[in-house]
PDB file of C-alpha atoms in Angstrom:
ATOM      1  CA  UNK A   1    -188.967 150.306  -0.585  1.00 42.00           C
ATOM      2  CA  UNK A   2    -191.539 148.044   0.710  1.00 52.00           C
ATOM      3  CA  UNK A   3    -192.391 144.917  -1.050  1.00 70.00           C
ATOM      4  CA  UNK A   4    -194.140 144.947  -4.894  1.00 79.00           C
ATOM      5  CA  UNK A   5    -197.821 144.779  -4.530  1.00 89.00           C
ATOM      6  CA  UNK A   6    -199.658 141.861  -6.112  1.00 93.00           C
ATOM      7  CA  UNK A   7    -202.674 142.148  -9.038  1.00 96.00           C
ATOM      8  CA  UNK A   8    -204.616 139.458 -10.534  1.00 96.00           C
ATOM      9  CA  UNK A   9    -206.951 140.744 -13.728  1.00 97.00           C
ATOM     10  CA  UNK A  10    -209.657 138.168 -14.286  1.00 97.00           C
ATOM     11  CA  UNK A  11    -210.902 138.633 -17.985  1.00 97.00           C
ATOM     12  CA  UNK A  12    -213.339 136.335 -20.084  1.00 95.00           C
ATOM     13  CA  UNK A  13    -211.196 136.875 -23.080  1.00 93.00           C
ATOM     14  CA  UNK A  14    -208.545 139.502 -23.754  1.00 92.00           C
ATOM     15  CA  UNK A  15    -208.630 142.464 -25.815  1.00 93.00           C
ATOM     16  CA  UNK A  16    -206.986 146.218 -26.947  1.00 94.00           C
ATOM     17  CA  UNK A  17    -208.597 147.714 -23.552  1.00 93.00           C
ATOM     18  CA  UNK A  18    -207.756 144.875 -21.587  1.00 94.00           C
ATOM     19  CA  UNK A  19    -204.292 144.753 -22.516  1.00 95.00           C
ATOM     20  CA  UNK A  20    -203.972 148.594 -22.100  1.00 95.00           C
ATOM     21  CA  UNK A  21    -205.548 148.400 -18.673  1.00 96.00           C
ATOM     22  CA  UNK A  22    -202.959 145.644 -17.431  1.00 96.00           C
ATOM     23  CA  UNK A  23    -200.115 148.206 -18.776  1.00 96.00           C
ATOM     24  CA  UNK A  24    -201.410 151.328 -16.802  1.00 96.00           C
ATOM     25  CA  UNK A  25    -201.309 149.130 -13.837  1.00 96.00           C
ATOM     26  CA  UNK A  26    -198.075 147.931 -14.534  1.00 95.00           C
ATOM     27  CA  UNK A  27    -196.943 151.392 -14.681  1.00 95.00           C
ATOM     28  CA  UNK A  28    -198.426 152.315 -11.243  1.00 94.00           C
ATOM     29  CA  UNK A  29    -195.453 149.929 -10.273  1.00 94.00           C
ATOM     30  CA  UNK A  30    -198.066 146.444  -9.356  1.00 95.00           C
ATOM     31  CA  UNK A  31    -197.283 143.047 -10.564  1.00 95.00           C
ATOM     32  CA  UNK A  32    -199.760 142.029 -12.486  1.00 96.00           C
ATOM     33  CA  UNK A  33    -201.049 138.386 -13.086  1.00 95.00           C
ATOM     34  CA  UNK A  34    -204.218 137.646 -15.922  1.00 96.00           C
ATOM     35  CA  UNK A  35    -206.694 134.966 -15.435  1.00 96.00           C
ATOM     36  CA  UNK A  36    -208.522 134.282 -18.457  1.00 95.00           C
ATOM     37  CA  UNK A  37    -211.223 132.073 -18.453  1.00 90.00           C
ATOM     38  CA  UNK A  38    -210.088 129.204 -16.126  1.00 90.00           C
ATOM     39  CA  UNK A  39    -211.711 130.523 -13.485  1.00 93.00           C
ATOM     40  CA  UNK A  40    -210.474 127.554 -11.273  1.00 90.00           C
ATOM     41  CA  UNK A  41    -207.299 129.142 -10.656  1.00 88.00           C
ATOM     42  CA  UNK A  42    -208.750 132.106  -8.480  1.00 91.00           C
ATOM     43  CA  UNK A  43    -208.332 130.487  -5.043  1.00 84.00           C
ATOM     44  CA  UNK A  44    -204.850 129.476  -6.224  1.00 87.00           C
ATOM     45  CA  UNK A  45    -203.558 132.789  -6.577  1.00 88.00           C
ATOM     46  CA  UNK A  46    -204.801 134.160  -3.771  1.00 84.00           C
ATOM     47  CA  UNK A  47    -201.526 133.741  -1.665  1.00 81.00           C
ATOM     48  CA  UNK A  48    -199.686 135.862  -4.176  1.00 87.00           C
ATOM     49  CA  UNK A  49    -202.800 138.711  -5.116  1.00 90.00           C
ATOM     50  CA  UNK A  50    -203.481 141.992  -2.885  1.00 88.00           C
ATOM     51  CA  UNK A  51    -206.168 143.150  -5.331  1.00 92.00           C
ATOM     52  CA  UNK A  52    -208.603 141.857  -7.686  1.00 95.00           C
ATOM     53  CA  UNK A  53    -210.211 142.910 -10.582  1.00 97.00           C
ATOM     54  CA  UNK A  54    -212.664 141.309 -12.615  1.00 97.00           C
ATOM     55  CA  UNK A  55    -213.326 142.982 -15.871  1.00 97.00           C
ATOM     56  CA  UNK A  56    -216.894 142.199 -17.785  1.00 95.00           C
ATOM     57  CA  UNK A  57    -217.257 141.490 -20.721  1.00 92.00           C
ATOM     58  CA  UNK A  58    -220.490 143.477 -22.634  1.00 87.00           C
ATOM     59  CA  UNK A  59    -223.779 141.723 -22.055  1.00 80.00           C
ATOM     60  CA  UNK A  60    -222.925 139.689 -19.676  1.00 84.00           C
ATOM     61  CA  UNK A  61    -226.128 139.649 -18.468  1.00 78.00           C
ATOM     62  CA  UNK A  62    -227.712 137.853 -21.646  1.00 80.00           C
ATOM     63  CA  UNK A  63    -225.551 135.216 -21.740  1.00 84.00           C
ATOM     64  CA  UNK A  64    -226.315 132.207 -19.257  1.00 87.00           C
ATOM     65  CA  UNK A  65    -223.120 130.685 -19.325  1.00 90.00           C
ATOM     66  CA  UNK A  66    -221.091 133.971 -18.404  1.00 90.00           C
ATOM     67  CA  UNK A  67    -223.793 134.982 -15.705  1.00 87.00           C
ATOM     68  CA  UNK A  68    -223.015 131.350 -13.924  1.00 89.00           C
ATOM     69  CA  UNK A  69    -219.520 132.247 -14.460  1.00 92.00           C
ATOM     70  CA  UNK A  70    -219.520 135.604 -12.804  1.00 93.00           C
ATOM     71  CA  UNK A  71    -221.119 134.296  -9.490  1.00 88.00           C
ATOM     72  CA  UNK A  72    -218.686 131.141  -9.612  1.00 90.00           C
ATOM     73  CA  UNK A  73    -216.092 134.366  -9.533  1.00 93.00           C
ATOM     74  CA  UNK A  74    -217.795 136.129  -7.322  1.00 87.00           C
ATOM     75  CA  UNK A  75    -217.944 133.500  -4.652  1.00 80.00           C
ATOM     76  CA  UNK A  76    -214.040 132.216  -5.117  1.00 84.00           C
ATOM     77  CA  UNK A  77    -212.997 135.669  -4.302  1.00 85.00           C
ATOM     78  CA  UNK A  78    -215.365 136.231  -1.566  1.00 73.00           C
ATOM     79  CA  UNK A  79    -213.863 132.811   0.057  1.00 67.00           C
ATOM     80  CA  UNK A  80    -210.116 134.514  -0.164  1.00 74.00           C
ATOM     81  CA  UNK A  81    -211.015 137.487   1.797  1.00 69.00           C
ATOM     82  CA  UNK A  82    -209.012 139.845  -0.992  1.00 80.00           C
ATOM     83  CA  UNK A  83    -210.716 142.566  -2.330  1.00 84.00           C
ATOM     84  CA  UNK A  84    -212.351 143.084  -5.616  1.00 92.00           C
ATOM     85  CA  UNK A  85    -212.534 145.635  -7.856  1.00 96.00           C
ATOM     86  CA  UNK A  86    -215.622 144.935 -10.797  1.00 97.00           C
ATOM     87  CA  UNK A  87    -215.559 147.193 -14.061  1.00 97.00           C
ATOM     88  CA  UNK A  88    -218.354 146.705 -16.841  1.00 95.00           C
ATOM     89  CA  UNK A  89    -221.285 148.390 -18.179  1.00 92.00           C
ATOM     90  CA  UNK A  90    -223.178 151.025 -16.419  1.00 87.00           C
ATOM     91  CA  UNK A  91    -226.619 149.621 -17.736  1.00 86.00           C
ATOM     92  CA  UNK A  92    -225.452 146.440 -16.566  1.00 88.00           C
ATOM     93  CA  UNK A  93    -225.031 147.080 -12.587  1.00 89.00           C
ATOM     94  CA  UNK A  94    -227.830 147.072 -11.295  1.00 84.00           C
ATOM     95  CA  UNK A  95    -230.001 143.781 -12.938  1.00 86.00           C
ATOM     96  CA  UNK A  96    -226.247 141.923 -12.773  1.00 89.00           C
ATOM     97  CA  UNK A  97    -226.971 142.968  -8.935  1.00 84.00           C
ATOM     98  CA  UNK A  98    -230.321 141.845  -8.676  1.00 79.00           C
ATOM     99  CA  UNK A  99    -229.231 138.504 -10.173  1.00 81.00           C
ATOM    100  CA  UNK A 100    -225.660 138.062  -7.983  1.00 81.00           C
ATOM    101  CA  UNK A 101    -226.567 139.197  -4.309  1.00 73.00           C
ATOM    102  CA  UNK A 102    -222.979 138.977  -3.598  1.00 75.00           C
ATOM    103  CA  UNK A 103    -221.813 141.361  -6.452  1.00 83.00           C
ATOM    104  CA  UNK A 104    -223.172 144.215  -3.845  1.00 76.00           C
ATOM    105  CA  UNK A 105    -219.865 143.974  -1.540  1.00 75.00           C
ATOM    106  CA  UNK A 106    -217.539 144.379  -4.236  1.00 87.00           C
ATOM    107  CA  UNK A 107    -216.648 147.778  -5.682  1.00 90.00           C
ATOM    108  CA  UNK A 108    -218.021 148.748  -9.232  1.00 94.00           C
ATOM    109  CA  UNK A 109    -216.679 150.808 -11.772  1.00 96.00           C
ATOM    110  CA  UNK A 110    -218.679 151.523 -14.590  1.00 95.00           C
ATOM    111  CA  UNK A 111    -217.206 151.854 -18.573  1.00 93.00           C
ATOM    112  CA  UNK A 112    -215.540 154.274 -20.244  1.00 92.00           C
ATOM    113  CA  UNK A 113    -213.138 153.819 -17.452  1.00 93.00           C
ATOM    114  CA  UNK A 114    -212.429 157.554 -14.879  1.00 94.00           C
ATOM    115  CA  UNK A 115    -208.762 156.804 -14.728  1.00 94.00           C
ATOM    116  CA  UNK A 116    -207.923 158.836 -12.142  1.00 95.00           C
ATOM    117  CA  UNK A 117    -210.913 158.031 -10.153  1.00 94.00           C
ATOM    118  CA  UNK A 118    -210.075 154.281 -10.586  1.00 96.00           C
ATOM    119  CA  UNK A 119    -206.157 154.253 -10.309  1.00 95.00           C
ATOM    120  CA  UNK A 120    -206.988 156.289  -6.993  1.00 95.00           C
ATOM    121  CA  UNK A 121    -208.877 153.189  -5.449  1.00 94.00           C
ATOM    122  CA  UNK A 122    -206.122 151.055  -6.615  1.00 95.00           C
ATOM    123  CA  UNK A 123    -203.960 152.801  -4.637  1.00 92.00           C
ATOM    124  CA  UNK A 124    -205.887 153.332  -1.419  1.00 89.00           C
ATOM    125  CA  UNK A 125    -206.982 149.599  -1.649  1.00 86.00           C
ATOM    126  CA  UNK A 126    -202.945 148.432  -1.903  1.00 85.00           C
ATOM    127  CA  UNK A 127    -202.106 150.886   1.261  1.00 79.00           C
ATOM    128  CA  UNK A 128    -205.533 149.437   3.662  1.00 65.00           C
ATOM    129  CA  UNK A 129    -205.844 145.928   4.695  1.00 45.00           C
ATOM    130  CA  UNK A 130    -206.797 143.835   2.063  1.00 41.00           C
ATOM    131  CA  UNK A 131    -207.702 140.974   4.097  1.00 42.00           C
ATOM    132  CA  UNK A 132    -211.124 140.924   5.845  1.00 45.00           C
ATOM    133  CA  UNK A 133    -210.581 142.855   9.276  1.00 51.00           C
ATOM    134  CA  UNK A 134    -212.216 142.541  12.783  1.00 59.00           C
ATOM    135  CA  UNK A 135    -215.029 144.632  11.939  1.00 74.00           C
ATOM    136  CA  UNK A 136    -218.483 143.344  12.775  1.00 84.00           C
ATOM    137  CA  UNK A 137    -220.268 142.947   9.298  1.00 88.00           C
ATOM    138  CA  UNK A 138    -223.889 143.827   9.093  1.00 92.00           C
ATOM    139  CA  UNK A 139    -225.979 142.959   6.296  1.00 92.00           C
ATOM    140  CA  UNK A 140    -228.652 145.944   5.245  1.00 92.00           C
ATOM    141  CA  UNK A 141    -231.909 144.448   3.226  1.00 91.00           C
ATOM    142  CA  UNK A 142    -233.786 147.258   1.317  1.00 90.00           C
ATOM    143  CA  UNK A 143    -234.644 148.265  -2.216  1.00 87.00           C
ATOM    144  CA  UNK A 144    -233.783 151.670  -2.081  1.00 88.00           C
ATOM    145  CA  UNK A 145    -230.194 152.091  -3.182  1.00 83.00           C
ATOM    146  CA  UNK A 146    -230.011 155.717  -2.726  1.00 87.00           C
ATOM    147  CA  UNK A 147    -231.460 155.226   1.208  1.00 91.00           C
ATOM    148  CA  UNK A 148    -229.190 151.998   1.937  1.00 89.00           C
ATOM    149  CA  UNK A 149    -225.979 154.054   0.325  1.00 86.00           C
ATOM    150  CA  UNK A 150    -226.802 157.188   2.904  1.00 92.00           C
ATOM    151  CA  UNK A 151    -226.582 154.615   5.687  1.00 93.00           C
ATOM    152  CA  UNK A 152    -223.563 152.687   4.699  1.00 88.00           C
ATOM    153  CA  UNK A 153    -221.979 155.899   4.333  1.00 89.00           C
ATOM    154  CA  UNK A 154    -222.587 156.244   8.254  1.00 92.00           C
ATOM    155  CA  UNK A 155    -221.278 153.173   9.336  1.00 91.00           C
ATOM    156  CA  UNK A 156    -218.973 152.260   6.960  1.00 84.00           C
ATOM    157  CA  UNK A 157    -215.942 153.476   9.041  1.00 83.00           C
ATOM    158  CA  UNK A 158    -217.348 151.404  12.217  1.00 86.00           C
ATOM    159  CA  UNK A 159    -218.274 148.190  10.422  1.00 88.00           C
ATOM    160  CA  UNK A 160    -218.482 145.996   7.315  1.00 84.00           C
ATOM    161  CA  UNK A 161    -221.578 146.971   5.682  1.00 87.00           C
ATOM    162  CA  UNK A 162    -222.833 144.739   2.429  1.00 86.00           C
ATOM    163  CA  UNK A 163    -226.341 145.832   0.843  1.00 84.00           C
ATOM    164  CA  UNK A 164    -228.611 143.518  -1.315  1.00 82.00           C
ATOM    165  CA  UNK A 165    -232.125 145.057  -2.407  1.00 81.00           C
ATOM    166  CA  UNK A 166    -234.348 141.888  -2.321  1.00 84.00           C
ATOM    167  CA  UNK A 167    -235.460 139.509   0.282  1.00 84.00           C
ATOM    168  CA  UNK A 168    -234.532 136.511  -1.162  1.00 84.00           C
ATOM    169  CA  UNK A 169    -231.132 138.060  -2.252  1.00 81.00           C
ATOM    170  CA  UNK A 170    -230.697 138.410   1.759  1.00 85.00           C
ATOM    171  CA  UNK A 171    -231.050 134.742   2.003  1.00 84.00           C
ATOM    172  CA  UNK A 172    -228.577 133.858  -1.127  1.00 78.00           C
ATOM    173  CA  UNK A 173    -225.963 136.560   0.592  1.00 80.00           C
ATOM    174  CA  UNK A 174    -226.592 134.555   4.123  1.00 84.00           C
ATOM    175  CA  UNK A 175    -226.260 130.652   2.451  1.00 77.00           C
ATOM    176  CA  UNK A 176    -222.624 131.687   1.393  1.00 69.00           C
ATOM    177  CA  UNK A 177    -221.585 134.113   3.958  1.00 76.00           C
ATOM    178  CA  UNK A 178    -221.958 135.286   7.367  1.00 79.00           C
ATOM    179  CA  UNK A 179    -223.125 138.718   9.180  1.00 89.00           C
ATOM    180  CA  UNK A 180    -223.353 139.791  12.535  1.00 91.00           C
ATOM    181  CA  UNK A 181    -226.742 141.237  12.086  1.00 95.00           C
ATOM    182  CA  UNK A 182    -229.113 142.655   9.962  1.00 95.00           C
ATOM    183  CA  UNK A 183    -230.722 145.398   9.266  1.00 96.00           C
ATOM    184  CA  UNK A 184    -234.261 144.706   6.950  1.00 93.00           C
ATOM    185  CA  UNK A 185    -236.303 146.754   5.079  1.00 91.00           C
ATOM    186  CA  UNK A 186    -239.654 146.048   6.821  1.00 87.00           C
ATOM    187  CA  UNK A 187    -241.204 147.549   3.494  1.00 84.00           C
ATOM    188  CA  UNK A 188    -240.458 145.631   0.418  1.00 84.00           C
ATOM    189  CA  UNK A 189    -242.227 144.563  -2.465  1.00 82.00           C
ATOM    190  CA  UNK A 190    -242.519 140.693  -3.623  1.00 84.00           C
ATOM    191  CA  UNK A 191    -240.863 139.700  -0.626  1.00 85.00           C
ATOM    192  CA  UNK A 192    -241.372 141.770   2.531  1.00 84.00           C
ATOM    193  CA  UNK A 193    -239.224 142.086   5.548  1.00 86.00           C
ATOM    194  CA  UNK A 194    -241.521 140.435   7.305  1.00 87.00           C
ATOM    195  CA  UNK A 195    -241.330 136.733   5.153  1.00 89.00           C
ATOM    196  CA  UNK A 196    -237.312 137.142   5.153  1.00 90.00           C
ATOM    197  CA  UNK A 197    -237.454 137.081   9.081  1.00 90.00           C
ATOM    198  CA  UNK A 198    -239.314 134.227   9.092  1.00 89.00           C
ATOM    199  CA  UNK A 199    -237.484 132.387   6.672  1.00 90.00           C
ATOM    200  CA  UNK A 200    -234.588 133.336   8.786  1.00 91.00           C
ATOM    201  CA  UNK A 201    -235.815 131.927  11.926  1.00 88.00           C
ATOM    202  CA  UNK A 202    -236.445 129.046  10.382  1.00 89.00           C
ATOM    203  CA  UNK A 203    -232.830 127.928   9.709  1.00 88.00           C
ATOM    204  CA  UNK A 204    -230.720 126.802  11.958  1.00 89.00           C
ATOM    205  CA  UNK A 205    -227.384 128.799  10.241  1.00 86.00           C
ATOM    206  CA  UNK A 206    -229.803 131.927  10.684  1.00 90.00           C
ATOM    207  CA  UNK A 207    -232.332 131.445  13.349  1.00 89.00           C
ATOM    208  CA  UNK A 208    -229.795 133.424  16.351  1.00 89.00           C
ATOM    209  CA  UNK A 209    -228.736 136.217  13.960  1.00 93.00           C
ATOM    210  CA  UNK A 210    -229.986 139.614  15.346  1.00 93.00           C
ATOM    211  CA  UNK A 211    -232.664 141.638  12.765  1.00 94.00           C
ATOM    212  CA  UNK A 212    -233.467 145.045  13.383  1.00 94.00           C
ATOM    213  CA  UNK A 213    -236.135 146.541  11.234  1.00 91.00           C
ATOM    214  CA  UNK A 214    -235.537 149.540   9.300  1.00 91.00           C
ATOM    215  CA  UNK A 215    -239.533 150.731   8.798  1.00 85.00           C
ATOM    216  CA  UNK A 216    -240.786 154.150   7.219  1.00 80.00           C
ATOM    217  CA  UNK A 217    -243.972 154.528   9.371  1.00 70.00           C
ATOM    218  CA  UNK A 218    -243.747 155.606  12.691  1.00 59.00           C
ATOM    219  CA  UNK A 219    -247.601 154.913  13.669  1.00 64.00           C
ATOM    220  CA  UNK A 220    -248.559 153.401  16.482  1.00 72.00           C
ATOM    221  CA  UNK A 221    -249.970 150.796  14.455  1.00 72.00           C
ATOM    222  CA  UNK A 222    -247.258 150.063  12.378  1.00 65.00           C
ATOM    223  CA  UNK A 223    -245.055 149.726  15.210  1.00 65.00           C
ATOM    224  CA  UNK A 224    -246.871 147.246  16.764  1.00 76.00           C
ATOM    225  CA  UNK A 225    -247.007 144.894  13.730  1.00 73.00           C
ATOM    226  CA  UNK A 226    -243.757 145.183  14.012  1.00 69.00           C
ATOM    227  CA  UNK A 227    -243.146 144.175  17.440  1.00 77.00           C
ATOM    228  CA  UNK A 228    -245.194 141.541  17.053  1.00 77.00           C
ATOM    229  CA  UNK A 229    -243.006 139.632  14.885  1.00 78.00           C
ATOM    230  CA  UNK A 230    -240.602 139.755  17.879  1.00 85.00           C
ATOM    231  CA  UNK A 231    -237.189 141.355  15.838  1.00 87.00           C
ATOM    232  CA  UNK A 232    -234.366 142.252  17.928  1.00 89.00           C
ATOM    233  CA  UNK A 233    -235.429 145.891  17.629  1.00 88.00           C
ATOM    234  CA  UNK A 234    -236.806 148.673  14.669  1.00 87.00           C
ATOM    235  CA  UNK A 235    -235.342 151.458  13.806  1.00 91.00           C
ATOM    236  CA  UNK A 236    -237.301 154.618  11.666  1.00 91.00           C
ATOM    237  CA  UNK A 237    -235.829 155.512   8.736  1.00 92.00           C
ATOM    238  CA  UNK A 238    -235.700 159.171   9.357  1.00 93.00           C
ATOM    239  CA  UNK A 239    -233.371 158.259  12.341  1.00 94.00           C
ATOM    240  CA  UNK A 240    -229.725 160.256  12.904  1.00 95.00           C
ATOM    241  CA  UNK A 241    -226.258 158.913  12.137  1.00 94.00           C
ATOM    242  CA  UNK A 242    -225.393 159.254  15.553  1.00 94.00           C
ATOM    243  CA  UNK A 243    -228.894 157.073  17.294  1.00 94.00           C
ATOM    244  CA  UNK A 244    -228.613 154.443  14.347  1.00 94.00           C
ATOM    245  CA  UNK A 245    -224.750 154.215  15.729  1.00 93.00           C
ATOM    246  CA  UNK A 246    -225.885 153.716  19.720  1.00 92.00           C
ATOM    247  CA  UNK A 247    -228.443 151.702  18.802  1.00 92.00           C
ATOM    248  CA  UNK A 248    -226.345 149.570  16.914  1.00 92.00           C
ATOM    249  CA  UNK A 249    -223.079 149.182  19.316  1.00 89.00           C
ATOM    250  CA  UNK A 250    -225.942 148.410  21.660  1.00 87.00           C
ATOM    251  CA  UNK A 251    -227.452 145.576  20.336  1.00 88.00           C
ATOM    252  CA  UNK A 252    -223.927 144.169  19.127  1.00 85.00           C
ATOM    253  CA  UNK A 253    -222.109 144.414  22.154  1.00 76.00           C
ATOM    254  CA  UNK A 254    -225.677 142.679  23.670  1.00 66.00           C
ATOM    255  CA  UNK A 255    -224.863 140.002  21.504  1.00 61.00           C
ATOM    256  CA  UNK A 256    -221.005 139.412  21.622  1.00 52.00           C
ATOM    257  CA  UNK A 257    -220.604 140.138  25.168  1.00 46.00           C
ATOM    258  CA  UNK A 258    -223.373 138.973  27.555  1.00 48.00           C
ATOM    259  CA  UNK A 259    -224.306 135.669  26.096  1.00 45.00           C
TER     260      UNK A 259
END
């Protein structure tokens, strides 16, 4: 047998769910440590954790103290490189998403729990590499969910792909973390993809990172306000799978391998 794989539960407080859910993982055959509340200890444990899983309490999203505590979590794990797993409220997903750009990269499951559906995932996260592999990431900007899920589908198997749905949640994801380029919503309300570029351009940390804009007008016109904002490219949204792929590889292999 190969060696026992490693949990860590992170928990605000404990409770009759919570201690059943450490149990059923226990009987999957994991070791399973509990963080409650001293958050402090996350980077700690990382050395001895292969999964993650950070379980909400309800309405955590009107309570100020455990909102800052949920992107202090957040960003500890994100600094490990070990996956997390997220379970709380369906309602709650996606303003908690809204409000923690970086919540997007981990994987939610929503209360009452789909046991099989989530002990699956357990089990195909414990068999992949949990640590962050050689993938190129690519961050994708744009406020419809449903459109940037269709396109991560594409390319998940080819890269890293993270989604946020706001502009300025593009530039909280970027202060913390890196990407290899972006694709951005050229269409988006309060702040368009047109502002994020430029606030991107502006800093140093963000100024060489390759944008591509993802735009849902094909007119002449549109295109060339577009161009004229000088991105690294722009892509139409009713593109294929397989021309979003070449045009990607493209401008990636562009960026690692002639400069």
């Amino acid at each position: 047998m190969g060696e026992k794989k490693n949990i860590t539960l992170i928990i605000y407080q404990y409770s009759v769910i919570v201690k059943g859910l450490e149990r059923k993982l226990k009987d999957l055959g994991y070791d399973v440590f509990t963080i409650v509340s001293d958050f402090g200890h996350i980077k700690a444990s990382a050395i001895k954790t292969d999964l993650y899983i950070l379980y909400l309490p309800k309405l955590v999203q009107n309570d100020e103290s455990q909102n800052d505590a949920l992107e202090y979590i957040c960003n500890e794990v994100w600094g490990t490189g070990v996956k997390m797993f997220v379970i709380g409220e369906s309602g709650d997903h996606r303003y908690l998403c809204s409000q923690h750009a970086i919540l997007e990269c981990y994987d939610w499951f929503d209360r009452p729990l789909n046991m099989e559906r989530f002990t699956n995932s357990v089990k195909k996260a414990m068999t992949e590499p949990i640590i962050a592999d050689g993938r190129k990431r690519i961050l994708l900007v744009d406020d419809d969910m449903t459109y940037a899920e269709m396109i991560r589908g594409w390319l998940k198997d080819y890269y890293r792909v993270y989604i946020v749905t706001a502009g300025m949640n593009a530039i909280s994801f970027l202060i913390r973390n890196r990407a290899d380029l972006i694709l951005l919503d050229y269409e988006m309300p309060v702040v368009n993809g047109a502002q994020v570029l430029q606030m991107l351009r502006q800093e140093p940390a963000t100024r060489d990172i390759p944008v591509i804009f993802l735009t849902g007008v094909g007119s002449r016109e549109n295109v060339e306000q577009v161009l004229a904002l000088k991105p690294d490219g722009y892509v139409l949204k009713n593109t294929t799978r397989e021309n979003l792929l070449e045009i990607l590889n493209n401008k990636l292999k562009d960026k690692f391998f002639n400069h």
